[in-house]
Amino acid sequence: MTEPPQPPNQPPTPPGYGHLPGPPQPGYGYPQQGENPYAQQPPTQPMQPMPPMPHQPGPQQGHFPPPPGMPTAGMHQAGGAPQPPEKKTAVVIAAAVAGVLVLGTGGYFAFFNGGAEDPKKPVAQSSAPTDGKPSAEADKGDGSGNGSQGAEDLNAGRKQGEGKVLWLKTAKIDGPGMGVDSTGQWIVGDTVVKSVWKNLTAYGVTDGKEKWTLAFPTPICSVTKQTTAESKTVVMFKDGDGDSATCNQMKQVDLKAGKEGWTKEVPKEGLFDIMTSPTLGITGDTVAVSRSGTASAFKVSTGDKLFGSATAEGCKPDSYVADKGKMIAISTCYDDDLSSEVSDADPVTGKKTWTFKLPTKYKVGAVYSLDPLVLDIGNEEKKERAIVVLGPDGKQRATVSGEGRFATECTNGIFRSVEVCSTTAVDGNTLYMPTVAESGKANEIVAFDLGTGKAKWRTPAGDGRILTPLGAANGQLLAYRKAESDQGGEVVSIPAAGGTPTALLRNPSGAAAPIESSFYHPLIDYVDGRFFIGVTMLSAKGTDEKLLMVFGK
């Protein structure tokens, strides 16, 4: 396989480039509900994998168009079709050369993260009248079956050694025809905060009792998992309720106190600054707002603007990616080739100290980590992709390579900007990536040495299950083994050196398993021994839907 040309003053690129097909576009209806409104089952005819076809990498950061022939009927830019079944059977391309890392689309599967203007993920019915505020009480699963929505005892059939359902929150919304967004989920101290359409609501982690609610005047359209050290974040909402409303309003929220702070409109960076599906990122006291090829940064504490694309020197930033004390700029250079570069960015001034020039026609498709910096780059014309590791000076250290097709779920739909991936993990010198699960077969998590780019070990999920990284720290990877209809999920830990996974929490089988397994492309967190699984979209048809389920011992 031909190596891409090297940019000036860069070290030779190690072998390891692979092909990556683009994600299928959404076009499937909401999963049909059965008799249990909380346990939605996949359609009876699961999506079948398509035969291999040429890869279609994306022209812009964060988006890769669908392969030819992939269904697109029903996609709506402003509303969001839910996702097909969790079985990751999306089309992938076999490696042209043995040993090449191939990033599959299993993780994309028409699931797009982001604001209400993006195609959305499946559903979990939410509670409230038309204001979107969840109103159902929690069933603690204590054997009394006392859920206000008539939920059965969720711990019935629990086996020895299994944890229990602490509570299940349901909701009922009569909302827009395309459903409503529920992509915000934060665990702050003894509360878990969930966004639903026009509200943020906090619940006690132990009992699910509502602690506070903040109502927004219009739909929430962009959130970030990140917060400041004081548990403050920035949430974006639309400037109106109509279809032509723009996602350009920022509001600071104190998630610990349940108080709202300043509210400001994002000022335009120029005539072509279109506020479509902005992406947020926070580091320190800086929040970055990236959208459709334009980016700005503001102070979380005051909302004051710090810097933006219009004042940047040289190549213009399309995105500022922020995480854990670091920030980078991904920029387009308006030369004949519209080449791209990545540079560090001071979170206060935006100034850079180093620049990494991508080879001609290459773009950044995903960011796996900022420290160390791990980038997924691709060439649309040559139909090639690679994962490169940069040192603190911006020089290339290694290229990751290994056998397999990998589900990253890092791109976020048309117009979405790049952000740090949620289904990969990096700790120290190790990158953890899940492989695509063949239909009915188990996937595995592969650990890569970022110094050499080589695979260190592979851990299979076993028994046809699916493993997804939750995060990594202190020499341990945390992962979630997805529930089956007759078996609860598990939270496991795996040492950085590899070895047999250790179960930290086994969720109950029996009555709870069908509900847990029916969360499609959920938001998942494991904090202080409790496992949280929440929806990312609600159908809002005026019927009971599951919203958030919490497990513990």
Coordinates of N, CA and C in Angstrom, one line a residue, residues 21-244:
P21 N -14.6 2.9 5.9 CA -15.8 3.4 5.3 C -16.5 4.4 6.1
G22 N -17.4 5.2 5.5 CA -18.1 6.2 6.3 C -19.3 5.5 7.0
P23 N -19.9 6.3 8.0 CA -21.0 5.7 8.7 C -22.3 5.7 7.9
P24 N -23.1 4.7 8.0 CA -24.4 4.7 7.4 C -25.2 5.9 7.9
Q25 N -26.0 6.5 7.0 CA -26.8 7.6 7.4 C -28.1 7.1 8.1
P26 N -28.7 7.8 9.0 CA -29.9 7.3 9.6 C -31.0 7.3 8.6
G27 N -31.9 6.4 8.8 CA -33.1 6.3 7.9 C -34.0 5.3 8.4
Y28 N -33.9 5.0 9.7 CA -34.7 3.9 10.2 C -35.6 4.5 11.3
G29 N -36.8 4.0 11.4 CA -37.8 4.5 12.3 C -37.4 4.1 13.8
Y30 N -38.1 4.7 14.7 CA -37.9 4.4 16.1 C -38.2 3.0 16.3
P31 N -37.4 2.3 17.2 CA -37.7 0.9 17.5 C -39.2 0.8 18.0
Q32 N -39.8 -0.3 17.6 CA -41.2 -0.5 18.0 C -41.3 -0.9 19.5
Q33 N -42.3 -0.3 20.2 CA -42.4 -0.7 21.6 C -43.3 -1.9 21.8
G34 N -42.9 -2.7 22.7 CA -43.7 -3.9 23.1 C -44.6 -3.5 24.2
E35 N -45.1 -4.6 24.9 CA -46.0 -4.3 26.0 C -45.4 -3.5 27.1
N36 N -44.1 -3.8 27.4 CA -43.4 -3.1 28.4 C -42.8 -1.8 27.9
P37 N -43.3 -0.6 28.3 CA -42.9 0.6 27.7 C -41.5 1.0 28.0
Y38 N -40.9 0.3 29.0 CA -39.5 0.7 29.4 C -38.5 -0.2 28.7
A39 N -38.9 -1.3 28.1 CA -38.0 -2.2 27.5 C -38.3 -2.3 26.0
Q40 N -37.8 -1.4 25.3 CA -38.0 -1.4 23.8 C -37.1 -2.4 23.2
Q41 N -37.7 -3.2 22.3 CA -36.9 -4.2 21.6 C -36.5 -3.8 20.2
P42 N -35.4 -4.4 19.7 CA -35.1 -4.0 18.3 C -36.1 -4.5 17.3
P43 N -36.2 -3.9 16.2 CA -37.1 -4.4 15.1 C -36.8 -5.9 14.9
T44 N -37.9 -6.6 14.4 CA -37.7 -8.1 14.2 C -36.8 -8.4 13.1
Q45 N -36.6 -7.4 12.2 CA -35.6 -7.7 11.1 C -34.4 -6.8 11.3
P46 N -33.4 -7.3 11.9 CA -32.2 -6.5 12.1 C -31.5 -6.1 10.8
M47 N -30.8 -5.0 10.8 CA -30.1 -4.5 9.6 C -29.0 -5.5 9.3
Q48 N -28.9 -5.9 8.1 CA -27.9 -6.8 7.6 C -26.7 -6.0 7.1
P49 N -25.5 -6.6 7.3 CA -24.3 -6.0 6.8 C -24.3 -6.0 5.3
M50 N -23.8 -4.9 4.7 CA -23.7 -4.8 3.3 C -22.4 -5.4 2.8
P51 N -22.3 -5.8 1.6 CA -21.0 -6.3 1.0 C -20.0 -5.2 1.0
P52 N -18.7 -5.6 1.0 CA -17.6 -4.6 1.0 C -17.7 -3.6 -0.1
M53 N -17.4 -2.4 0.1 CA -17.4 -1.4 -1.0 C -16.3 -0.4 -0.7
P54 N -15.9 0.4 -1.7 CA -14.9 1.4 -1.4 C -15.2 2.3 -0.3
H55 N -14.1 2.6 0.5 CA -14.2 3.6 1.6 C -14.5 5.0 1.1
Q56 N -15.3 5.7 1.9 CA -15.7 7.1 1.6 C -15.3 8.0 2.8
P57 N -14.0 8.3 2.9 CA -13.6 9.2 3.9 C -14.3 10.6 3.8
G58 N -14.2 11.4 4.8 CA -14.9 12.6 4.9 C -14.1 13.8 4.4
P59 N -14.8 14.8 3.8 CA -14.1 16.0 3.4 C -13.8 17.0 4.5
Q60 N -14.6 16.9 5.6 CA -14.4 17.9 6.6 C -14.2 17.2 7.9
Q61 N -13.6 17.8 8.9 CA -13.4 17.2 10.2 C -14.7 16.8 10.8
G62 N -14.6 15.5 11.3 CA -15.8 15.0 12.1 C -16.9 14.4 11.3
H63 N -16.8 14.3 10.0 CA -17.9 13.7 9.2 C -17.4 12.9 8.1
F64 N -17.9 11.7 7.9 CA -17.5 10.8 6.8 C -18.8 10.4 6.1
P65 N -19.0 10.7 4.9 CA -20.3 10.4 4.2 C -20.5 8.9 4.1
P66 N -21.8 8.6 3.8 CA -22.1 7.1 3.8 C -21.6 6.5 2.5
P67 N -21.4 5.1 2.6 CA -21.0 4.4 1.4 C -22.1 4.5 0.4
P68 N -21.8 4.3 -0.9 CA -22.9 4.4 -2.0 C -23.9 3.3 -1.7
G69 N -25.2 3.7 -1.9 CA -26.2 2.7 -1.8 C -26.8 2.6 -0.4
M70 N -26.2 3.2 0.6 CA -26.7 3.1 2.0 C -28.0 3.8 2.1
P71 N -29.0 3.3 2.7 CA -30.3 3.9 2.9 C -30.2 5.3 3.6
T72 N -30.9 6.3 3.0 CA -30.9 7.6 3.7 C -32.3 8.1 3.9
A73 N -33.3 7.4 3.5 CA -34.6 7.9 3.6 C -35.0 8.2 5.0
G74 N -35.6 9.3 5.2 CA -36.0 9.6 6.6 C -35.1 10.5 7.4
M75 N -33.9 10.7 6.9 CA -32.9 11.5 7.6 C -33.4 12.9 7.6
H76 N -33.4 13.6 8.8 CA -33.9 14.9 8.9 C -32.8 15.7 9.7
Q77 N -32.3 16.7 9.1 CA -31.2 17.4 9.7 C -31.6 18.1 11.0
A78 N -32.8 18.5 11.1 CA -33.2 19.2 12.3 C -33.8 18.4 13.4
G79 N -34.1 17.1 13.1 CA -34.8 16.4 14.2 C -34.1 15.2 14.7
G80 N -33.9 14.2 13.9 CA -33.1 13.1 14.3 C -33.8 11.8 14.3
A81 N -33.5 10.9 13.4 CA -34.0 9.6 13.5 C -33.3 8.8 14.5
P82 N -34.0 7.9 15.2 CA -33.3 7.1 16.2 C -32.4 6.0 15.5
Q83 N -31.7 5.3 16.3 CA -30.7 4.4 15.7 C -31.3 3.0 15.6
P84 N -30.7 2.3 14.6 CA -31.1 0.9 14.5 C -30.6 0.1 15.6
P85 N -30.8 -1.3 15.6 CA -30.4 -2.1 16.8 C -29.0 -2.0 17.1
E86 N -28.7 -2.2 18.4 CA -27.3 -2.1 18.9 C -26.3 -3.0 18.2
K87 N -26.8 -4.1 17.6 CA -25.9 -5.1 17.0 C -25.1 -4.3 15.9
K88 N -23.8 -4.4 16.0 CA -23.0 -3.5 15.2 C -22.6 -4.3 13.9
T89 N -23.6 -4.2 13.0 CA -23.4 -4.9 11.7 C -23.2 -4.0 10.6
A90 N -22.8 -2.8 10.8 CA -22.6 -1.8 9.7 C -21.4 -2.3 8.8
V91 N -21.5 -1.8 7.6 CA -20.6 -2.3 6.5 C -19.2 -1.8 6.9
V92 N -18.2 -2.7 6.6 CA -16.8 -2.4 6.9 C -16.0 -3.0 5.7
I93 N -14.8 -2.6 5.6 CA -13.9 -3.0 4.5 C -12.8 -3.8 5.0
A94 N -12.5 -4.9 4.4 CA -11.4 -5.8 4.8 C -10.1 -5.1 4.5
A95 N -9.1 -5.4 5.3 CA -7.8 -4.7 5.1 C -7.2 -5.2 3.8
A96 N -6.6 -4.2 3.1 CA -5.9 -4.6 1.8 C -4.6 -5.2 2.1
V97 N -4.0 -4.9 3.2 CA -2.7 -5.5 3.6 C -2.8 -6.1 5.0
A98 N -2.4 -7.3 5.2 CA -2.5 -7.9 6.6 C -1.7 -7.1 7.6
G99 N -2.3 -6.9 8.8 CA -1.6 -6.2 9.8 C -2.0 -4.7 9.8
V100 N -2.8 -4.3 8.9 CA -3.2 -2.9 8.9 C -4.4 -2.6 9.8
L101 N -4.4 -1.6 10.5 CA -5.5 -1.2 11.4 C -6.6 -0.7 10.5
V102 N -7.8 -1.3 10.6 CA -9.0 -0.9 9.8 C -10.0 -0.4 10.8
L103 N -10.4 0.9 10.7 CA -11.4 1.4 11.6 C -12.8 1.2 11.0
G104 N -13.6 0.3 11.6 CA -14.9 0.0 11.0 C -15.9 1.0 11.4
T105 N -17.1 0.9 10.8 CA -18.2 1.8 11.1 C -19.2 1.2 12.1
G106 N -18.8 0.1 12.7 CA -19.8 -0.5 13.7 C -20.2 0.5 14.7
G107 N -19.3 1.4 15.1 CA -19.6 2.3 16.2 C -20.5 3.5 15.7
Y108 N -20.5 3.8 14.4 CA -21.2 4.9 14.0 C -22.7 4.6 13.9
F109 N -23.1 3.6 13.0 CA -24.4 3.1 13.0 C -25.5 4.1 13.0
A110 N -25.3 5.2 12.4 CA -26.3 6.3 12.4 C -26.5 6.9 13.7
F111 N -25.7 6.7 14.7 CA -25.8 7.3 16.0 C -24.9 8.6 16.0
F112 N -25.5 9.7 16.1 CA -24.8 10.9 16.1 C -24.9 11.6 17.5
N113 N -23.8 12.0 18.1 CA -23.9 12.8 19.3 C -24.2 14.3 19.0
G114 N -24.7 15.0 19.9 CA -24.8 16.4 19.7 C -26.2 17.0 20.0
G115 N -26.4 18.2 19.4 CA -27.5 18.9 19.7 C -28.8 18.4 19.0
A116 N -29.9 19.1 19.2 CA -31.1 18.6 18.7 C -31.2 18.8 17.2
E117 N -30.3 19.4 16.6 CA -30.3 19.6 15.2 C -29.6 18.4 14.4
D118 N -29.0 17.5 15.2 CA -28.4 16.4 14.6 C -29.3 15.2 14.5
P119 N -29.1 14.3 13.5 CA -29.8 13.0 13.6 C -29.5 12.4 14.9
K120 N -30.5 11.8 15.5 CA -30.4 11.4 16.9 C -30.4 9.9 17.1
K121 N -30.1 9.5 18.3 CA -30.1 8.1 18.7 C -31.4 7.7 19.1
P122 N -31.6 6.4 19.4 CA -32.9 5.8 19.8 C -33.4 6.4 21.0
V123 N -34.5 5.7 21.5 CA -35.3 6.4 22.5 C -35.3 5.7 23.8
A124 N -35.8 6.4 24.7 CA -36.0 6.0 26.1 C -37.0 6.9 26.6
Q125 N -38.3 6.5 26.6 CA -39.3 7.5 26.8 C -39.1 8.3 28.1
S126 N -39.5 9.6 28.0 CA -39.3 10.6 29.0 C -40.6 11.1 29.6
S127 N -40.5 11.7 30.8 CA -41.7 12.1 31.5 C -41.9 13.6 31.6
A128 N -43.1 14.0 31.4 CA -43.4 15.4 31.7 C -44.5 15.8 30.7
P129 N -45.2 16.8 31.0 CA -46.1 17.4 30.0 C -45.3 18.0 28.9
T130 N -45.9 18.9 28.2 CA -45.2 19.5 27.0 C -44.0 20.3 27.4
D131 N -43.7 20.6 28.7 CA -42.5 21.4 29.0 C -41.3 20.5 29.1
G132 N -41.5 19.2 28.9 CA -40.4 18.3 28.8 C -39.7 17.9 30.2
K133 N -40.3 18.2 31.3 CA -39.8 17.9 32.6 C -40.2 16.5 33.0
P134 N -39.2 15.6 33.2 CA -39.6 14.2 33.7 C -40.4 14.3 35.0
S135 N -41.4 13.5 35.0 CA -42.3 13.6 36.2 C -42.6 12.3 36.9
A136 N -42.2 11.2 36.2 CA -42.4 9.9 36.8 C -41.6 9.7 38.1
E137 N -42.1 9.0 39.1 CA -41.4 8.7 40.2 C -40.5 7.5 40.0
A138 N -39.5 7.3 40.8 CA -38.6 6.2 40.6 C -39.1 4.9 41.3
D139 N -38.9 3.8 40.6 CA -39.1 2.5 41.2 C -37.8 2.0 41.8
K140 N -37.7 1.9 43.1 CA -36.4 1.6 43.7 C -36.0 0.1 43.5
G141 N -37.0 -0.7 43.0 CA -36.6 -2.1 42.8 C -36.4 -2.8 44.1
D142 N -37.2 -2.5 45.1 CA -37.0 -3.1 46.4 C -38.0 -4.3 46.6
G143 N -38.7 -4.7 45.6 CA -39.6 -5.8 45.8 C -41.0 -5.4 45.9
S144 N -41.3 -4.1 46.1 CA -42.6 -3.6 46.3 C -43.3 -3.3 45.0
G145 N -42.5 -3.1 43.9 CA -43.1 -2.8 42.6 C -43.9 -1.5 42.6
N146 N -43.3 -0.5 43.3 CA -44.1 0.7 43.5 C -43.8 1.8 42.5
G147 N -43.3 1.5 41.3 CA -43.1 2.6 40.4 C -44.4 3.2 40.0
S148 N -44.4 4.5 39.8 CA -45.7 5.2 39.5 C -46.2 4.9 38.1
Q149 N -45.3 4.4 37.3 CA -45.8 4.0 35.9 C -46.1 2.6 35.9
G150 N -46.3 1.9 37.0 CA -46.7 0.5 37.0 C -45.5 -0.4 36.7
A151 N -44.3 0.0 37.0 CA -43.1 -0.8 36.7 C -43.1 -2.0 37.6
E152 N -42.7 -3.2 37.0 CA -42.6 -4.4 37.8 C -41.4 -4.3 38.8
D153 N -41.3 -5.2 39.7 CA -40.2 -5.3 40.6 C -39.0 -5.6 39.7
L154 N -38.1 -4.6 39.6 CA -37.0 -4.7 38.7 C -35.9 -5.6 39.2
N155 N -36.0 -6.0 40.5 CA -35.0 -6.9 41.0 C -35.5 -8.3 41.2
A156 N -36.6 -8.6 40.6 CA -37.1 -10.0 40.6 C -36.2 -10.8 39.8
G157 N -35.9 -12.0 40.3 CA -35.0 -12.9 39.5 C -33.5 -12.6 39.7
R158 N -33.2 -11.7 40.6 CA -31.8 -11.4 40.8 C -31.0 -12.6 41.4
K159 N -29.9 -12.9 40.8 CA -29.1 -14.1 41.2 C -28.0 -13.7 42.3
Q160 N -27.5 -14.7 42.9 CA -26.5 -14.5 43.9 C -25.2 -13.8 43.3
G161 N -24.7 -12.8 43.9 CA -23.5 -12.1 43.4 C -23.8 -11.0 42.5
E162 N -25.1 -10.8 42.2 CA -25.5 -9.7 41.3 C -25.8 -8.5 42.1
G163 N -25.6 -7.3 41.5 CA -26.1 -6.1 42.2 C -27.6 -5.9 42.0
K164 N -28.0 -4.7 42.2 CA -29.5 -4.5 42.1 C -29.8 -3.2 41.4
V165 N -31.0 -3.0 40.9 CA -31.5 -1.8 40.4 C -31.8 -0.9 41.5
L166 N -31.1 0.3 41.6 CA -31.4 1.3 42.6 C -32.7 2.0 42.3
W167 N -32.8 2.4 41.0 CA -34.0 3.1 40.6 C -34.1 3.2 39.1
L168 N -35.3 3.4 38.6 CA -35.5 3.6 37.1 C -36.4 4.9 37.0
K169 N -35.9 5.8 36.3 CA -36.7 7.1 36.0 C -37.3 6.9 34.7
T170 N -38.6 7.2 34.6 CA -39.3 7.2 33.3 C -39.9 8.6 33.1
A171 N -40.4 8.8 31.9 CA -40.9 10.1 31.5 C -41.9 10.1 30.5
K172 N -42.7 11.1 30.3 CA -43.7 11.2 29.3 C -43.8 12.6 28.7
I173 N -43.5 12.7 27.4 CA -43.5 14.0 26.8 C -44.3 14.0 25.5
D174 N -45.1 15.0 25.3 CA -45.8 15.2 24.1 C -45.1 16.3 23.4
G175 N -44.2 15.9 22.5 CA -43.3 16.9 21.9 C -43.3 16.9 20.4
P176 N -42.3 17.5 19.8 CA -42.2 17.6 18.3 C -42.1 16.2 17.7
G177 N -42.6 16.1 16.5 CA -42.7 14.9 15.8 C -41.4 14.1 15.6
M178 N -40.3 14.8 15.6 CA -39.0 14.1 15.4 C -38.4 13.7 16.7
G179 N -39.1 13.9 17.8 CA -38.5 13.5 19.1 C -37.7 14.7 19.8
V180 N -37.2 14.5 21.0 CA -36.5 15.5 21.7 C -35.2 14.9 22.2
D181 N -34.2 15.8 22.4 CA -32.9 15.5 22.7 C -32.7 15.3 24.2
S182 N -31.9 14.3 24.6 CA -31.6 14.1 26.0 C -30.1 13.6 26.2
T183 N -29.2 14.4 25.6 CA -27.8 14.0 25.5 C -27.0 14.4 26.7
G184 N -27.5 15.2 27.6 CA -26.8 15.6 28.8 C -26.9 14.7 29.9
Q185 N -25.8 14.3 30.5 CA -25.8 13.4 31.7 C -24.5 13.6 32.5
W186 N -24.7 14.1 33.7 CA -23.5 14.4 34.6 C -23.7 13.8 35.9
I187 N -22.7 13.2 36.5 CA -22.8 12.8 37.9 C -21.9 13.8 38.7
V188 N -22.6 14.5 39.6 CA -21.9 15.5 40.4 C -22.2 15.2 41.9
G189 N -21.2 14.7 42.6 CA -21.4 14.4 44.0 C -22.5 13.4 44.2
D190 N -23.6 13.7 45.0 CA -24.6 12.8 45.3 C -25.8 13.0 44.3
T191 N -25.6 13.6 43.2 CA -26.7 13.8 42.2 C -26.3 13.4 40.8
V192 N -27.3 13.0 40.0 CA -27.0 12.8 38.6 C -28.0 13.8 37.9
V193 N -27.4 14.5 37.0 CA -28.2 15.6 36.3 C -28.5 15.1 34.8
K194 N -29.7 15.2 34.4 CA -30.1 14.7 33.0 C -30.7 15.9 32.3
S195 N -30.4 16.0 31.0 CA -31.1 17.0 30.2 C -32.2 16.3 29.4
V196 N -33.3 17.0 29.4 CA -34.5 16.5 28.6 C -35.1 17.7 27.9
W197 N -34.9 17.8 26.6 CA -35.6 18.8 25.8 C -35.3 20.3 26.3
K198 N -36.1 20.8 27.2 CA -35.9 22.2 27.6 C -35.6 22.3 29.1
N199 N -35.2 21.2 29.7 CA -34.9 21.1 31.1 C -33.6 20.4 31.5
L200 N -33.1 20.8 32.6 CA -32.0 20.1 33.3 C -32.6 19.7 34.6
T201 N -32.6 18.4 35.0 CA -33.2 17.9 36.2 C -32.1 17.1 37.0
A202 N -32.0 17.3 38.3 CA -31.1 16.5 39.1 C -31.8 15.6 40.0
Y203 N -31.3 14.3 40.1 CA -31.9 13.3 41.0 C -30.8 12.8 42.0
G204 N -31.2 12.4 43.1 CA -30.4 11.7 44.1 C -29.9 10.4 43.5
V205 N -28.6 10.2 43.6 CA -28.0 8.9 43.0 C -28.5 7.7 43.7
T206 N -28.8 7.8 45.0 CA -29.2 6.6 45.7 C -30.7 6.2 45.6
D207 N -31.6 7.2 45.5 CA -33.0 7.0 45.5 C -33.8 7.5 44.3
G208 N -33.1 8.3 43.4 CA -33.8 8.9 42.3 C -34.7 10.0 42.5
K209 N -34.8 10.5 43.8 CA -35.7 11.6 44.1 C -35.2 12.9 43.5
E210 N -36.1 13.7 42.9 CA -35.7 14.9 42.2 C -35.2 15.9 43.3
K211 N -34.1 16.6 42.9 CA -33.5 17.6 43.8 C -33.7 19.0 43.3
W212 N -33.6 19.2 42.0 CA -33.9 20.5 41.4 C -34.1 20.4 39.9
T213 N -34.7 21.4 39.3 CA -34.9 21.5 37.9 C -34.7 22.9 37.4
L214 N -34.0 23.0 36.3 CA -33.8 24.3 35.6 C -34.5 24.3 34.3
A215 N -35.4 25.2 34.1 CA -36.2 25.2 32.8 C -35.5 26.2 31.9
F216 N -35.4 25.8 30.6 CA -34.8 26.7 29.6 C -36.0 27.2 28.7
P217 N -35.9 28.4 28.1 CA -37.0 28.9 27.4 C -37.3 28.2 26.0
T218 N -36.2 27.6 25.5 CA -36.3 26.9 24.2 C -35.5 25.6 24.3
P219 N -35.5 24.7 23.3 CA -34.8 23.4 23.4 C -33.3 23.6 23.6
I220 N -32.8 22.7 24.5 CA -31.3 22.6 24.7 C -30.8 21.9 23.4
C221 N -29.7 22.5 22.9 CA -29.2 21.9 21.6 C -27.8 21.5 21.6
S222 N -27.0 21.8 22.6 CA -25.6 21.3 22.7 C -25.2 21.3 24.2
V223 N -24.5 20.2 24.5 CA -24.0 20.0 25.9 C -22.6 19.4 25.8
T224 N -21.8 19.4 26.9 CA -20.6 18.7 27.0 C -20.5 18.0 28.3
K225 N -19.9 16.8 28.3 CA -19.7 16.1 29.6 C -18.8 16.8 30.5
Q226 N -18.0 17.7 30.0 CA -17.0 18.4 30.8 C -17.5 19.5 31.7
T227 N -16.9 19.6 32.8 CA -17.2 20.7 33.8 C -15.9 21.3 34.3
T228 N -16.1 22.5 35.0 CA -14.9 23.1 35.7 C -14.7 22.3 37.0
A229 N -13.6 22.7 37.7 CA -13.4 22.1 39.0 C -14.5 22.4 40.0
E230 N -15.2 23.4 39.7 CA -16.4 23.8 40.6 C -17.7 23.2 40.1
S231 N -17.6 22.3 39.2 CA -18.9 21.6 38.7 C -19.7 22.5 37.9
K232 N -19.1 23.5 37.2 CA -19.9 24.4 36.4 C -19.7 24.0 34.9
T233 N -20.7 24.1 34.1 CA -20.6 23.8 32.7 C -21.3 24.8 31.9
V234 N -21.3 24.7 30.6 CA -22.0 25.6 29.7 C -22.9 24.8 28.8
V235 N -24.1 25.2 28.7 CA -25.2 24.5 27.9 C -25.7 25.5 26.9
M236 N -25.9 25.0 25.6 CA -26.4 25.9 24.6 C -27.9 25.5 24.3
F237 N -28.6 26.6 24.0 CA -30.0 26.4 23.7 C -30.4 27.3 22.5
K238 N -31.5 27.0 21.8 CA -31.9 27.7 20.6 C -32.4 29.1 20.9
D239 N -32.4 30.0 19.9 CA -32.9 31.3 20.0 C -34.4 31.4 19.7
G240 N -35.0 30.3 19.6 CA -36.5 30.2 19.3 C -36.9 28.8 19.2
D241 N -38.2 28.6 19.0 CA -38.8 27.3 19.0 C -39.1 26.7 17.6
G242 N -39.0 27.6 16.6 CA -39.3 27.2 15.2 C -38.2 26.4 14.6
D243 N -38.6 25.9 13.4 CA -37.6 25.1 12.6 C -36.4 25.9 12.2
S244 N -36.6 27.2 12.1 CA -35.5 28.1 11.6 C -34.6 28.6 12.8

